[in-house]
Coordinates of C-alpha atoms in Angstrom, one line a residue:
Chain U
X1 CA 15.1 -40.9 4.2
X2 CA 12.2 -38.9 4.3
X3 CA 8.3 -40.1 4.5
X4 CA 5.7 -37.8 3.4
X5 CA 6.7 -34.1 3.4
X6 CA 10.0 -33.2 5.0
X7 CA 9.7 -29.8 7.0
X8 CA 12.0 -27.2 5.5
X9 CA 14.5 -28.1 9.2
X10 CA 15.0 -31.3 8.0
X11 CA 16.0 -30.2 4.0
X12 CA 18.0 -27.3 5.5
X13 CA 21.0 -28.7 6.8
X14 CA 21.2 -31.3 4.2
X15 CA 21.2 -29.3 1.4
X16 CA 22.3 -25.8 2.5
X17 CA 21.4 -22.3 2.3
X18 CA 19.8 -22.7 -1.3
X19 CA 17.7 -25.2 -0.6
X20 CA 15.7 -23.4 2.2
X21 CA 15.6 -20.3 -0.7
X22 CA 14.1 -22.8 -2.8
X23 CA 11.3 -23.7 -0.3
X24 CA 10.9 -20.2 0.7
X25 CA 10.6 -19.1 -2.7
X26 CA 7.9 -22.2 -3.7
X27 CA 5.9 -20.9 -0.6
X28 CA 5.9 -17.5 -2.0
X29 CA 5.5 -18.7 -5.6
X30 CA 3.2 -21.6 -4.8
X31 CA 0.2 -19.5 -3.8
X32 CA 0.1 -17.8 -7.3
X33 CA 0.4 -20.3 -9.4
X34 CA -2.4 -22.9 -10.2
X35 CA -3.1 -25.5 -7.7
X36 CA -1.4 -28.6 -10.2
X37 CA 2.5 -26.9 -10.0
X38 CA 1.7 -26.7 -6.2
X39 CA 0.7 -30.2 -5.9
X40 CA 3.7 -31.6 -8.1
X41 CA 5.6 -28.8 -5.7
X42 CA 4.9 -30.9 -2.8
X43 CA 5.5 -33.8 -3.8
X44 CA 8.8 -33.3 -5.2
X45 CA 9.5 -31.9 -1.8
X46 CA 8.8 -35.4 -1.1
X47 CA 11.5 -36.7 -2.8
X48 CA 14.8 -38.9 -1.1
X49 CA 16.8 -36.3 0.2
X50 CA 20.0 -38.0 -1.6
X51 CA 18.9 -36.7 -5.3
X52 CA 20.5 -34.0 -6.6
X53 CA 19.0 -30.8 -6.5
X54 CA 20.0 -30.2 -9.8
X55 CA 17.7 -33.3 -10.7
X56 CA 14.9 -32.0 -8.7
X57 CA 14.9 -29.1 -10.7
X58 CA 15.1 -30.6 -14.0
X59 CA 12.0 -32.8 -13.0
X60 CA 10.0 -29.6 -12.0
X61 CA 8.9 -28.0 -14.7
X62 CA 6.1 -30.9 -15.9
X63 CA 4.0 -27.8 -16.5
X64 CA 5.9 -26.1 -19.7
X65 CA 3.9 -23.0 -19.1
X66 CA 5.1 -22.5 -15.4
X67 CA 9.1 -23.6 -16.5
X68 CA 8.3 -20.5 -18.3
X69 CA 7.1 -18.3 -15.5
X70 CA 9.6 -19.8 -13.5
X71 CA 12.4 -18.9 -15.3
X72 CA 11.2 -15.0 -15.7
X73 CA 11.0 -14.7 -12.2
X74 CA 13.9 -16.4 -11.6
X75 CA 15.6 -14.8 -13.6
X76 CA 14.5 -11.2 -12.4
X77 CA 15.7 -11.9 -9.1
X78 CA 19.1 -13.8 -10.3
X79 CA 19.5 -10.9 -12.4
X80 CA 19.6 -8.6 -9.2
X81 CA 22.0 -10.5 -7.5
X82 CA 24.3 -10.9 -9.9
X83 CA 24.8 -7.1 -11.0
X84 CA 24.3 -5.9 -7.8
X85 CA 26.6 -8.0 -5.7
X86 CA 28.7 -4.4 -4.6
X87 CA 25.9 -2.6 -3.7
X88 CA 24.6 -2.3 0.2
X89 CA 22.4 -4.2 0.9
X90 CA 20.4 -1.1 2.3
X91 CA 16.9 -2.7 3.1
X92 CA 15.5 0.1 0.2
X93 CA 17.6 -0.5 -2.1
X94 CA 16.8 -4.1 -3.4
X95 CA 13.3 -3.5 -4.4
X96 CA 13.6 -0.2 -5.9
X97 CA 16.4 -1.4 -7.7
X98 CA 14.2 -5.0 -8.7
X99 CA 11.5 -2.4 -9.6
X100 CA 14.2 -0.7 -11.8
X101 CA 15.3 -3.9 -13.4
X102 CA 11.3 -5.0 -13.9
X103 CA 10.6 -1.3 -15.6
X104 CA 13.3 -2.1 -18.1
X105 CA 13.2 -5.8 -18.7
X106 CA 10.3 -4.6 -20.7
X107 CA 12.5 -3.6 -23.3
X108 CA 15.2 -5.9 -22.8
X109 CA 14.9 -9.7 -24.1
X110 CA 18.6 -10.2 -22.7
X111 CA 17.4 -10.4 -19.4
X112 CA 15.4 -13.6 -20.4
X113 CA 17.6 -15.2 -21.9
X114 CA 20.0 -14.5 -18.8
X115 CA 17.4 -16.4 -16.8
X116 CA 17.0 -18.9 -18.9
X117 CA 21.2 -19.5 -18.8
X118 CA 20.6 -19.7 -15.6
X119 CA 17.6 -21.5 -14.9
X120 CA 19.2 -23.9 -12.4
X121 CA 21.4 -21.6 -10.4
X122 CA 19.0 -18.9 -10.5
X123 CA 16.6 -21.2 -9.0
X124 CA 17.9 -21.7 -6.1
X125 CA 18.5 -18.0 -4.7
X126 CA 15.1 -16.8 -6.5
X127 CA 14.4 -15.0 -3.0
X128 CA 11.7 -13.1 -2.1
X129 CA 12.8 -9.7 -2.4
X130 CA 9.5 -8.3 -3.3
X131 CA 7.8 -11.6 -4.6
X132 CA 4.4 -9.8 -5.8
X133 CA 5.4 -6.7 -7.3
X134 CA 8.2 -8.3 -9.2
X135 CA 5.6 -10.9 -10.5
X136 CA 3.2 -8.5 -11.4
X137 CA 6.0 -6.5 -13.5
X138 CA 7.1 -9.4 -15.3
X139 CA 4.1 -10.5 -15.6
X140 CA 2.8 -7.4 -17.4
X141 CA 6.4 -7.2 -18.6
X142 CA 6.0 -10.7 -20.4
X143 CA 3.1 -9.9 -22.3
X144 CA 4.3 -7.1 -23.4
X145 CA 7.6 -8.8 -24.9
X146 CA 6.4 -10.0 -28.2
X147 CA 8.4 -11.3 -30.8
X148 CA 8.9 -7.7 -32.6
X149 CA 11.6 -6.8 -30.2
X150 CA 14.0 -9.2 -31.0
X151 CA 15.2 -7.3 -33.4
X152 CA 16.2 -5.0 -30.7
X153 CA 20.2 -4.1 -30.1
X154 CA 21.0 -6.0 -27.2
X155 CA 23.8 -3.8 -26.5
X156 CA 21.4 -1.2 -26.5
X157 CA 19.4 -2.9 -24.3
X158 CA 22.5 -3.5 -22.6
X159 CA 23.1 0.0 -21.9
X160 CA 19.8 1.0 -21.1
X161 CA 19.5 -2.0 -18.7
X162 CA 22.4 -1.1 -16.5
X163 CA 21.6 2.5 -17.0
X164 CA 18.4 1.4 -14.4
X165 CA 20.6 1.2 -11.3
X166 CA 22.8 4.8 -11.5
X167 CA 20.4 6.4 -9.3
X168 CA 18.5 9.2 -10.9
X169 CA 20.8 11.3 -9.2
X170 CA 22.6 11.2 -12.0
X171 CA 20.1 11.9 -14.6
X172 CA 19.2 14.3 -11.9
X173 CA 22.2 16.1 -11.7
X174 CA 23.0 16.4 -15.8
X175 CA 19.6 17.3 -16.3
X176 CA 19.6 20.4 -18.0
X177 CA 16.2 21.7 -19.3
X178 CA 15.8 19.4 -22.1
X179 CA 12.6 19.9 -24.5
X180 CA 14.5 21.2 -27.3
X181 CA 17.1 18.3 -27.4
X182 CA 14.7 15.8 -28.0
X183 CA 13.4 17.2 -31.3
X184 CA 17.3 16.6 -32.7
X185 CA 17.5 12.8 -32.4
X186 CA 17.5 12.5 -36.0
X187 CA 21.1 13.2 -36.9
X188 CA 22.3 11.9 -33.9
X189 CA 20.7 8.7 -34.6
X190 CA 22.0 7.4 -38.1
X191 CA 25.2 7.7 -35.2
X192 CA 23.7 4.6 -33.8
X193 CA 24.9 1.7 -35.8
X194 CA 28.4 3.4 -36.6
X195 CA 29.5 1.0 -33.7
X196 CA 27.3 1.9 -30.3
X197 CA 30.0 1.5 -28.1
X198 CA 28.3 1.5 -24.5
X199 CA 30.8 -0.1 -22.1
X200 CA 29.0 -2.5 -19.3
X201 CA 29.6 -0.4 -15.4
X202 CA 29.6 -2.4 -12.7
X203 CA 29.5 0.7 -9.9
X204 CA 26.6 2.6 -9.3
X205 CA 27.7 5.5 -12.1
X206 CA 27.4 5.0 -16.2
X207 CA 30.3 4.2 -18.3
X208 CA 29.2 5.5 -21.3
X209 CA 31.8 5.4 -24.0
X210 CA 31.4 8.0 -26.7
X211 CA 30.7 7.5 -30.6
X212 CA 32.9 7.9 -33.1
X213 CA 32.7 11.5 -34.1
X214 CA 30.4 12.5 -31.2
X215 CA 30.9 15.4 -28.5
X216 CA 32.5 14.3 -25.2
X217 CA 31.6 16.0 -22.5
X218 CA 29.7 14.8 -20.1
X219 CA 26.6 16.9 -20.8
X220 CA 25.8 15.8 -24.2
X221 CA 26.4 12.2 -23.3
X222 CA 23.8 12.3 -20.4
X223 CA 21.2 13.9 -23.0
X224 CA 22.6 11.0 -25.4
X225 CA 21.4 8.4 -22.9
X226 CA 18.3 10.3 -22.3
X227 CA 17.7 10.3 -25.7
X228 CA 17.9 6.7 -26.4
X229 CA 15.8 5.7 -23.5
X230 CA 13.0 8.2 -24.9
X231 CA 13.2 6.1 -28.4
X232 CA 13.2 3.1 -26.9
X233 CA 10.1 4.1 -25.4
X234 CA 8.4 5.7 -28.2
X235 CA 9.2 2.4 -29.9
X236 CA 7.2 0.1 -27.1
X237 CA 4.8 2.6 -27.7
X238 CA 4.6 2.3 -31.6
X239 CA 3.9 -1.1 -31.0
X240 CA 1.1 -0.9 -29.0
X241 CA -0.5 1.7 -30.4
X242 CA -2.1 -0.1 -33.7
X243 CA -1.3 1.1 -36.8
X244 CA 1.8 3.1 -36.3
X245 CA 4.4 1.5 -37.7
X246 CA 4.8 4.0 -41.0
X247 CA 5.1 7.0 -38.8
X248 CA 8.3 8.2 -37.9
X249 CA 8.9 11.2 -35.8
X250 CA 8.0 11.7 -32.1
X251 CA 5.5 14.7 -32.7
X252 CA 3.4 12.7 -35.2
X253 CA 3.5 9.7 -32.7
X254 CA 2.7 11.5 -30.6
X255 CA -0.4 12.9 -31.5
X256 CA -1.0 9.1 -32.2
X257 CA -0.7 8.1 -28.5
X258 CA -2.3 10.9 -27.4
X259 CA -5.5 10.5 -30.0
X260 CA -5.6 6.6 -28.8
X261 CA -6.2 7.4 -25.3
X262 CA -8.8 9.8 -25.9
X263 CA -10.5 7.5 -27.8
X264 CA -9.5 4.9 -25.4
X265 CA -11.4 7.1 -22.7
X266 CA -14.1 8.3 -24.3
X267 CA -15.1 4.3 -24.9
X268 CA -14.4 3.7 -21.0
X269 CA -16.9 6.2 -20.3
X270 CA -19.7 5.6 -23.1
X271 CA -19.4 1.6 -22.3
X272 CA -20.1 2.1 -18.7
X273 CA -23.1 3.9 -20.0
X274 CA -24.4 1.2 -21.6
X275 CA -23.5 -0.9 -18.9
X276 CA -25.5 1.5 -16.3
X277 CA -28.5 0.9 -19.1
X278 CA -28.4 -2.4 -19.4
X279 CA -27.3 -3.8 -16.7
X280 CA -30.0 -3.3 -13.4
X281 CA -29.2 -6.8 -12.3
X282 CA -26.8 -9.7 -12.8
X283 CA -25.1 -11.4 -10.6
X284 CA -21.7 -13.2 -11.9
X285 CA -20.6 -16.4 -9.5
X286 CA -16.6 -15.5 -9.9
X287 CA -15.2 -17.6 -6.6
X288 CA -16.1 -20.6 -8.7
X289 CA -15.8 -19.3 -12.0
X290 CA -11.7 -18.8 -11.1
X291 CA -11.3 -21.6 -8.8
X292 CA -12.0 -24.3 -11.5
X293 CA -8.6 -25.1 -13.2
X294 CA -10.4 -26.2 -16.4
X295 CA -8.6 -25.6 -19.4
X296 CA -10.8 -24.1 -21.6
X297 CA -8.3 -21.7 -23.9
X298 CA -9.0 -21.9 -27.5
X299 CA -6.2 -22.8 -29.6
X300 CA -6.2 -20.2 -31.4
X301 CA -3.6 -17.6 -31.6
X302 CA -4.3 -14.7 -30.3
X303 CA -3.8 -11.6 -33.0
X304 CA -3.4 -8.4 -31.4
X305 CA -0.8 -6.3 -30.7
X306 CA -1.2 -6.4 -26.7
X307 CA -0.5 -10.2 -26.5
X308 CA -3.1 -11.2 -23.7
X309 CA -1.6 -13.9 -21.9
X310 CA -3.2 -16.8 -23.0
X311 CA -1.5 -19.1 -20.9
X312 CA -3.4 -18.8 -17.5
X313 CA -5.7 -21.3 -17.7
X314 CA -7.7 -19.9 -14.3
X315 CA -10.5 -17.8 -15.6
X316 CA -12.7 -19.7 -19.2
X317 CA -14.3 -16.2 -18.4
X318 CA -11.2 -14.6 -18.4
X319 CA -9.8 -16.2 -21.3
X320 CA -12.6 -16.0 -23.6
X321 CA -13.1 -12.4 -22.7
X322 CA -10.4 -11.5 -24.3
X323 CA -10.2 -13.8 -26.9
X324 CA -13.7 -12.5 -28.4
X325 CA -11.5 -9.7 -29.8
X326 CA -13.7 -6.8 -29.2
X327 CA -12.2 -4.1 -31.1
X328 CA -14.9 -2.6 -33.1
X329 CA -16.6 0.4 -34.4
X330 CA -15.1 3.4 -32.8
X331 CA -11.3 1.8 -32.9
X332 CA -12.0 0.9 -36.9
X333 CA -10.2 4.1 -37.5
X334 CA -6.8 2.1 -36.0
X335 CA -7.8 -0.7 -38.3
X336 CA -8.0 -3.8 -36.1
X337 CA -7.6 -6.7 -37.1
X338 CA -9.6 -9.5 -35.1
X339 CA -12.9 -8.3 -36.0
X340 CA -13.1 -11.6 -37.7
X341 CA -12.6 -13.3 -34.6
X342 CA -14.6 -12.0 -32.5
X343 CA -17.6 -13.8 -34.2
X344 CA -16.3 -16.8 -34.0
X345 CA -16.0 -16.5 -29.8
X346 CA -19.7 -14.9 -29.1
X347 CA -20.7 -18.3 -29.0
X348 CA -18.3 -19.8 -26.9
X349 CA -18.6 -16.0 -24.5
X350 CA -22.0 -16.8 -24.3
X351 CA -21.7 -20.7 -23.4
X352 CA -19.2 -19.7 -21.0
X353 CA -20.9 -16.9 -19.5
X354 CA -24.3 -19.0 -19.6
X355 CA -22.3 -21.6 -17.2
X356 CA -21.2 -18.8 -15.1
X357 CA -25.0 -18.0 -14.4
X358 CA -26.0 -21.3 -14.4
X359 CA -23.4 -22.1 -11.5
X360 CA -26.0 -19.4 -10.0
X361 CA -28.7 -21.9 -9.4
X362 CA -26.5 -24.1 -7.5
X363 CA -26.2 -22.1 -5.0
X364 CA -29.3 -21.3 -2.6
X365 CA -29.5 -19.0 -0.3
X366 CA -27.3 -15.8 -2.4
X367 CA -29.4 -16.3 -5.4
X368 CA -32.5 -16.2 -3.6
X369 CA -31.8 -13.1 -1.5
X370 CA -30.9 -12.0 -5.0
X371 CA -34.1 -12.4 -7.1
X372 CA -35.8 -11.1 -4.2
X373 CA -34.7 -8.3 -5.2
X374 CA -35.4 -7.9 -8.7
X375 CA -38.3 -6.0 -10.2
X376 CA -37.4 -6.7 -13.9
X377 CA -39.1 -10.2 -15.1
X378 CA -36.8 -10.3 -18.2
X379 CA -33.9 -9.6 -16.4
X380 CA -34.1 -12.3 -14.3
X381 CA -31.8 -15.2 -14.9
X382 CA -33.2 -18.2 -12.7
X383 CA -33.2 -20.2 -15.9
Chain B
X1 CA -3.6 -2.1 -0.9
X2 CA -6.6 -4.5 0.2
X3 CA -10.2 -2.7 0.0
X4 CA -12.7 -3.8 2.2
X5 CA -15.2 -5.6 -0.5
X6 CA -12.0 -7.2 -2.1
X7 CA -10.9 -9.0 1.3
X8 CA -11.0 -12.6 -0.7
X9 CA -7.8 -14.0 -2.0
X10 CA -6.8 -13.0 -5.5
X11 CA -3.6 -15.0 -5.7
X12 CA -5.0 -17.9 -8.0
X13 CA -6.5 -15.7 -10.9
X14 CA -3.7 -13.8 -12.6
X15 CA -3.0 -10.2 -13.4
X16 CA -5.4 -10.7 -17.0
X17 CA -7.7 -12.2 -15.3
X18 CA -7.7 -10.0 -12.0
X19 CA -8.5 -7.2 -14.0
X20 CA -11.6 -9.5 -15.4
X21 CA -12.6 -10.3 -11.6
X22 CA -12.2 -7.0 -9.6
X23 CA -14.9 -5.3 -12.6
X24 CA -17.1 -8.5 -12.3
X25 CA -17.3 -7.9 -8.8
X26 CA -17.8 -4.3 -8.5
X27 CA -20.1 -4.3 -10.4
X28 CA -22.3 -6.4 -9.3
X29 CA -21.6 -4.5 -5.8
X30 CA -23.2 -1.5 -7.8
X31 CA -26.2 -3.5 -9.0
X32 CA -27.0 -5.4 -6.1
X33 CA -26.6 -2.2 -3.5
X34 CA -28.2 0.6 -6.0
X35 CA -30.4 -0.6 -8.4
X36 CA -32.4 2.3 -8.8
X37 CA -30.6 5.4 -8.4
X38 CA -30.3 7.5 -11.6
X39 CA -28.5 6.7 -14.5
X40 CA -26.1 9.1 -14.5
X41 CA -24.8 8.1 -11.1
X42 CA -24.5 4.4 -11.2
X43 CA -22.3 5.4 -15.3
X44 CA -20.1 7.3 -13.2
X45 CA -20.1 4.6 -10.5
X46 CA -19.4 2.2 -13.1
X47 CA -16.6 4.0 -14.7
X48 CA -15.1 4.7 -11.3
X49 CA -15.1 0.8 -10.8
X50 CA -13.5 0.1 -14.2
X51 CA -10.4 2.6 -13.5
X52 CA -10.0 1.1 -9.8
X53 CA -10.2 -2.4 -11.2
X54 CA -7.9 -1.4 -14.0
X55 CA -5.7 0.1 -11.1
X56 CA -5.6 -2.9 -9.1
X57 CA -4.7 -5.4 -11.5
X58 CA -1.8 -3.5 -12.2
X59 CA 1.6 -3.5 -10.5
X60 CA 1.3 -0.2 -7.1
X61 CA 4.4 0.8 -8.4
X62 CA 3.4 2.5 -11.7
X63 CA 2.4 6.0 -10.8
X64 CA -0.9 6.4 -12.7
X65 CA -1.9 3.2 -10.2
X66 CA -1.4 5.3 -7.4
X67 CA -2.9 8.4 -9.0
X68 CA -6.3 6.7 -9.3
X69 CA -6.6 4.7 -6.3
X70 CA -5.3 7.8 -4.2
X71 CA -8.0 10.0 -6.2
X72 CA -10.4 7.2 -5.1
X73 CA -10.2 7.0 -1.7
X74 CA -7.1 8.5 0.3
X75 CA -5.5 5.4 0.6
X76 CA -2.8 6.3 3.2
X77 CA -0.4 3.8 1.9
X78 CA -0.7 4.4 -1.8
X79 CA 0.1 8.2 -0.9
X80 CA 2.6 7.7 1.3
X81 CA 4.3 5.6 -2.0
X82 CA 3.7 8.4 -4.0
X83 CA 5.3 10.8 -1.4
X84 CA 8.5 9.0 -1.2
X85 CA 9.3 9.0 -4.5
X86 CA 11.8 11.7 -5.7
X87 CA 10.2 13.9 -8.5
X88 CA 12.6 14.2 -10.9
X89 CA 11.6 17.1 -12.5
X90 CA 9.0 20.0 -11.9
X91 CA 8.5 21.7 -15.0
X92 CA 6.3 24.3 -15.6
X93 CA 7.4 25.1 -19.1
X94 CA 4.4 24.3 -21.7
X95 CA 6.0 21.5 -23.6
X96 CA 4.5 19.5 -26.4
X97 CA 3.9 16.7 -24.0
X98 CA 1.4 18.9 -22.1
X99 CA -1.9 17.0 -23.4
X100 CA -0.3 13.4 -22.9
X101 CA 0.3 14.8 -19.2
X102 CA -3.3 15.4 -18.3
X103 CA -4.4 12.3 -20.1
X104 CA -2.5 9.9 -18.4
X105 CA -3.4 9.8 -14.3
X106 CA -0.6 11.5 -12.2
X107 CA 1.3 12.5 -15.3
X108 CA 1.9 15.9 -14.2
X109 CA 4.8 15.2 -12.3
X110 CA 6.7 13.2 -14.3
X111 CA 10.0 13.8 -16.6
X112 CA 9.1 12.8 -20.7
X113 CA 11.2 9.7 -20.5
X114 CA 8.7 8.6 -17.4
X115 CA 5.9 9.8 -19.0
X116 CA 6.1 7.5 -21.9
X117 CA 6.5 4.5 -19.8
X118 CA 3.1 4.7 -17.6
X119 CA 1.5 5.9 -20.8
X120 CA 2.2 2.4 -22.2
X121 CA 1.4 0.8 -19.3
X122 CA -2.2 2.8 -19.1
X123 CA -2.7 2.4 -22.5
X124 CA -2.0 -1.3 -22.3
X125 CA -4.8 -1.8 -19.3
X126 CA -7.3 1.0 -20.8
X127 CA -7.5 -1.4 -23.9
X128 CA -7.8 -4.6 -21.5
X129 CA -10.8 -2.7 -19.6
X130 CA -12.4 -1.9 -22.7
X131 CA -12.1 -5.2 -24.0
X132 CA -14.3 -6.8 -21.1
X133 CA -16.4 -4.2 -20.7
X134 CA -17.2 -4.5 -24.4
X135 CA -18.2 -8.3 -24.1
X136 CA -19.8 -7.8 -20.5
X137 CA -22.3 -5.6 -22.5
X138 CA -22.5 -7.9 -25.6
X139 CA -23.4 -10.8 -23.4
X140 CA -26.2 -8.9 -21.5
X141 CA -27.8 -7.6 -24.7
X142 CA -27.9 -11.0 -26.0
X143 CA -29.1 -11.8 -23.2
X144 CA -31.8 -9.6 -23.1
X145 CA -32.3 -10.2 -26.4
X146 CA -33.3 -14.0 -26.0
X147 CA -35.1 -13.2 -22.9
X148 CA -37.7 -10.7 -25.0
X149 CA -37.6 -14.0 -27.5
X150 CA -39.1 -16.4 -25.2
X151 CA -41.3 -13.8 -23.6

C-alpha cells in the first residue's frame, strides 16, 4: 500500500512494462496539458496499487475535453504500433513514419475512431515517440477534422492511410512526369464508387487492387493513387478555402487557393502597417494572461470553416481573439459569415484585453521602466 | 528550435493560443526596443514577427515552417531538417501550379500532391495570424479612441 505518491520503481514491478509507459507518457503529456488533468494525474497515481489499471483509466478522464485529447494522441501512437509491428525498429523510422501517419490522419476520421476502440489499451503503450511533434499534428490535425469529412470513404481513407508508410521510394520510382495526368481525373473518377477495391498491405509496398474495367499495370495504378491523394487534398482545401464548395475542377480551385493567399498576404502585410502606426507602445502582461486557468470561453459555437479550437481554456485572450470573428472588409468577397459575431465579442475583447493591461499596474518595477519610456500621453495606459 | 527572447516555457498555452502569445510578445519586443525608427521598418519588422510566430506555433515538420524560420535566421537545425529530407521531385517544367509554388514558403521543391498539403496548412495559420492581428489593431484603436475621449 502506497502513501502519497509512489515513484514510478515502486508501480513498475507491480504493474509491468505498461504501467511505467503510462507514467512516462503522463510526464511527457502532463506538461502540456492544463495544470487540473496534472493534479488529478497525481493523484490517481496515488491510488492503492491493487486497483485495476483498467479502472484507473476509466476514472481519468474527469476532464471530458482531455479524454478527448487523450484518446487522439493515444491513438496516434497505438496506431503506429499496431501497423507497424514488422517494421525495424530503425531509430528514424518511427517518427517519420508517426509524422507520416499525423500528415494523413488529417484526412482520415478512421484513425480516431481506431483510438477511441482502443482507448484503454492504447493508453498504456502511448509512448513517447516524438511526444511534441505528434501533438502539435494532431493538434492542428483535430481542428481541422470537422464534421464535413465524415462523409469521407473510409476505405479511401483506408488506402490513402496505409499508402503513408510505402516509402516514397515508391512513388519515387513510378513517378513518371505527371502534369498532364492530373487534368484526366474526371473519367477516371465516376470509376470510384464502381466498388474501390483497395486491399489493406501490411509490408512496406501498396497492394492496390485494380477497378473493374481499369488498366493494370503498374504504372497507371501508381498515377491512380497519386491521383486520389491530390483530390483528397484539393478537397481539404475546398473546405478551408470559404466559398468553394460549387466549384468543381482543380484549375478553377485552384485559382481559388491561389487568389486566397494573396489576399491572405496582402492583409498580413497592410495589418502590420497599421499595427507599425498605431501601435508605438503597449505592453501586453502574457506570463499571467496564460497562466490563469479561468474559463472564460463563450458558449457560443464557433462558425467558421477553420474550427479554432475552442476547447483550451488557457488564454481568455486567446480565446476571445478568435472568437471576435474578424473576417471583414477585404475577405467580403469570400462571403464570411461571422461578421455578425464579431460585434457581439468587441466588448468582451475589450474587457478582456482591459484586464490584460490592467494586470499591468500590478506589477512595479517592468511597468515603470516602461512608461519611462513613453513620449505619447495618450498612449499611455497607467489607468 | 528555441530563440533567445522565447527562452520561457510555452508548454501550458496551446498551439491556438501560442500563435496568440509568440506575436504578443514580439511585438512588444519591437515597441519596447525601437520605438522610433521609421515606419517602414518597424511594418516590415512586424510582419517578419507575424510569419515567425505563425511559424513557430506550427508543427517544424511542415516545410513552409522551416522555409521561414531558415529565411529568418540560419537556424542550423531547421536547415539541417530541411537538408535531410529527400526531394521528391525537381521539376523545372512551368506547370499550372507555378504561382501556388512561389506563394507558399519553400514550395519550390515540392511535388503537387505535397504542395497542396503545406498550402492548407499555411493557409490555415495565415488566416489565424490575420485574425489576431485584426483584433490587436481593433483594440488599440478603441483604445485610442477613448483615450482622445477623456482627453
Amino acid at each position: 500500500m502506497n502513501c502519497g505518491t509512489p515513484s514510478p520503481d515502486q508501480l513498475r514491478p507491480a504493474l509491468g512494462l505498461s504501467s511505467f509507459n503510462w507514467n512516462q507518457s503522463m510526464d511527457s503529456l502532463s506538461p502540456i496539458f492544463p495544470l487540473p488533468a496534472s493534479g488529478e494525474i497525481s493523484s490517481f497515481m496515488g491510488n492503492p496499487l491493487n486497483s485495476m489499471h483498467v479502472n484507473r483509466l476509466m476514472q481519468f478522464p474527469a476532464d471530458p475535453g482531455f479524454a478527448e485529447r487523450a484518446a487522439r494522441y493515444s491513438c496516434f501512437s497505438s496506431a503506429n504500433y499496431g501497423a507497424f509491428s514488422g517494421v525495424s525498429e530503425a531509430a528514424g523510422k518511427p517518427s517519420r513514419v508517426s509524422s507520416g501517419h499525423c500528415l494523413k490522419a488529417k484526412e482520415s476520421r478512421m484513425q480516431l475512431e481506431m483510438g477511441d476502440g482502443e482507448f484503454g489499451s492504447g493508453k498504456e503503450d502511448s509512448s513517447v515517440t516524438d511526444p511534441a511533434s505528434v501533438l502539435g499534428e494532431s493538434s492542428a490535425k483535430k481542428r481541422k477534422a470537422a464534421a464535413k469529412r465524415k462523409l469521407k470513404v473510409t476505405v479511401e481513407n483506408d488506402l490513402i492511410a496505409k499508402k503513408s508508410r510505402s516509402a516514397e521510394s515508391t512513388e519515387i520510382e513510378k513517378d513518371s512526369g505527371m502534369p498532364k495526368e492530373e487534368q484526366n481525373v474526371d473519367e477516371k473518377k465516376q470509376g470510384k464508387d464502381d466498388g474501390t477495391k483497395a486491399s489493406e498491405p501490411f509490408k512496406d509496398y501498396i497492394h492496390v487492387r485494380a477497378r473493374r474495367g481499369q488498366a493494370t499495370d503498374s504504372h497507371s495504378l501508381a498515377e491512380r493513387v497519386r491521383r486520389e491523394k491530390i483530390s483528397q487534398r484539393m478537397k481539404l482545401l475546398q473546405d478551408l478555402v470559404p466559398g468553394c464548395n460549387k466549384i468543381t475542377g482543380k484549375a478553377l480551385m485552384l485559382d481559388e487557393i491561389i487568389n486566397y493567399v494573396q489576399a491572405l498576404q496582402r492583409q498580413v502585410e497592410f495589418l502590420s502597417m497599421k499595427l507599425a502606426t498605431v501601435n508605438p507602445g503597449l505592453e501586453f502582461n502574457l506570463e499571467n494572461l496564460f497562466a490563469k486557468e479561468s474559463n472564460e470561453e463563450s458558449p457560443i459555437p464557433f462558425t467558421l470553416a477553420n474550427g479554432i479550437d475552442t476547447h483550451c481554456s488557457i488564454g481568455q485572450l486567446d480565446s476571445i481573439l478568435h472568437q471576435a470573428a474578424l473576417m471583414q472588409s477585404s475577405l467580403d468577397m469570400f462571403g464570411s459569415s461571422a461578421s455578425q459575431v464579431e460585434n457581439l465579442w468587441d466588448d468582451e475583447l475589450n474587457t478582456v484585453l482591459q484586464s490584460s493591461f490592467g494586470q499591468n499596474q500590478e506589477i512595479g518595477a517592468p511597468s515603470q521602466s516602461f512608461h519611462g519610456q513613453l513620449s505619447i500621453p495618450h498612449m499611455k495606459i497607467e489607468l | 528550435m528555441k530563440q533567445n527572447k522565447n527562452t520561457s516555457s510555452n508548454n501550458s498555452p496551446r498551439k491556438a493560443s501560442m500563435q496568440t502569445y509568440h506575436f504578443l510578445r514580439s511585438l512588444t519586443h519591437i515597441n519596447l526596443t525601437r520605438p522610433s525608427s521609421p515606419l517602414h521598418r518597424r511594418s516590415r519588422a512586424i510582419r517578419r514577427a507575424a510569419y515567425v510566430s505563425m511559424a513557430r506555433a506550427a508543427s517544424p515538420r511542415r516545410m513552409w515552417t522551416r522555409a521561414i524560420l531558415g529565411r529568418l535566421q540560419l537556424l542550423r537545425r531547421a536547415r539541417l531538417l530541411r537538408r535531410r529530407r529527400n526531394y521528391k521531385k525537381k521539376t523545372t517544367i512551368s506547370t499550372p501550379h507555378d504561382k501556388l509554388r512561389r506563394l507558399v514558403p519553400g514550395g519550390e521543391e515540392m511535388d503537387f500532391c505535397r504542395l497542396l498539403e503545406e498550402t492548407a496548412d499555411y493557409a490555415e495559420f495565415l488566416s489565424k495570424q490575420v485574425r489576431i492581428m485584426r483584433s490587436v489593431v481593433d483594440f488599440m484603436e478603441a483604445e485610442c479612441r477613448k483615450k482622445e475621449e477623456k482627453v
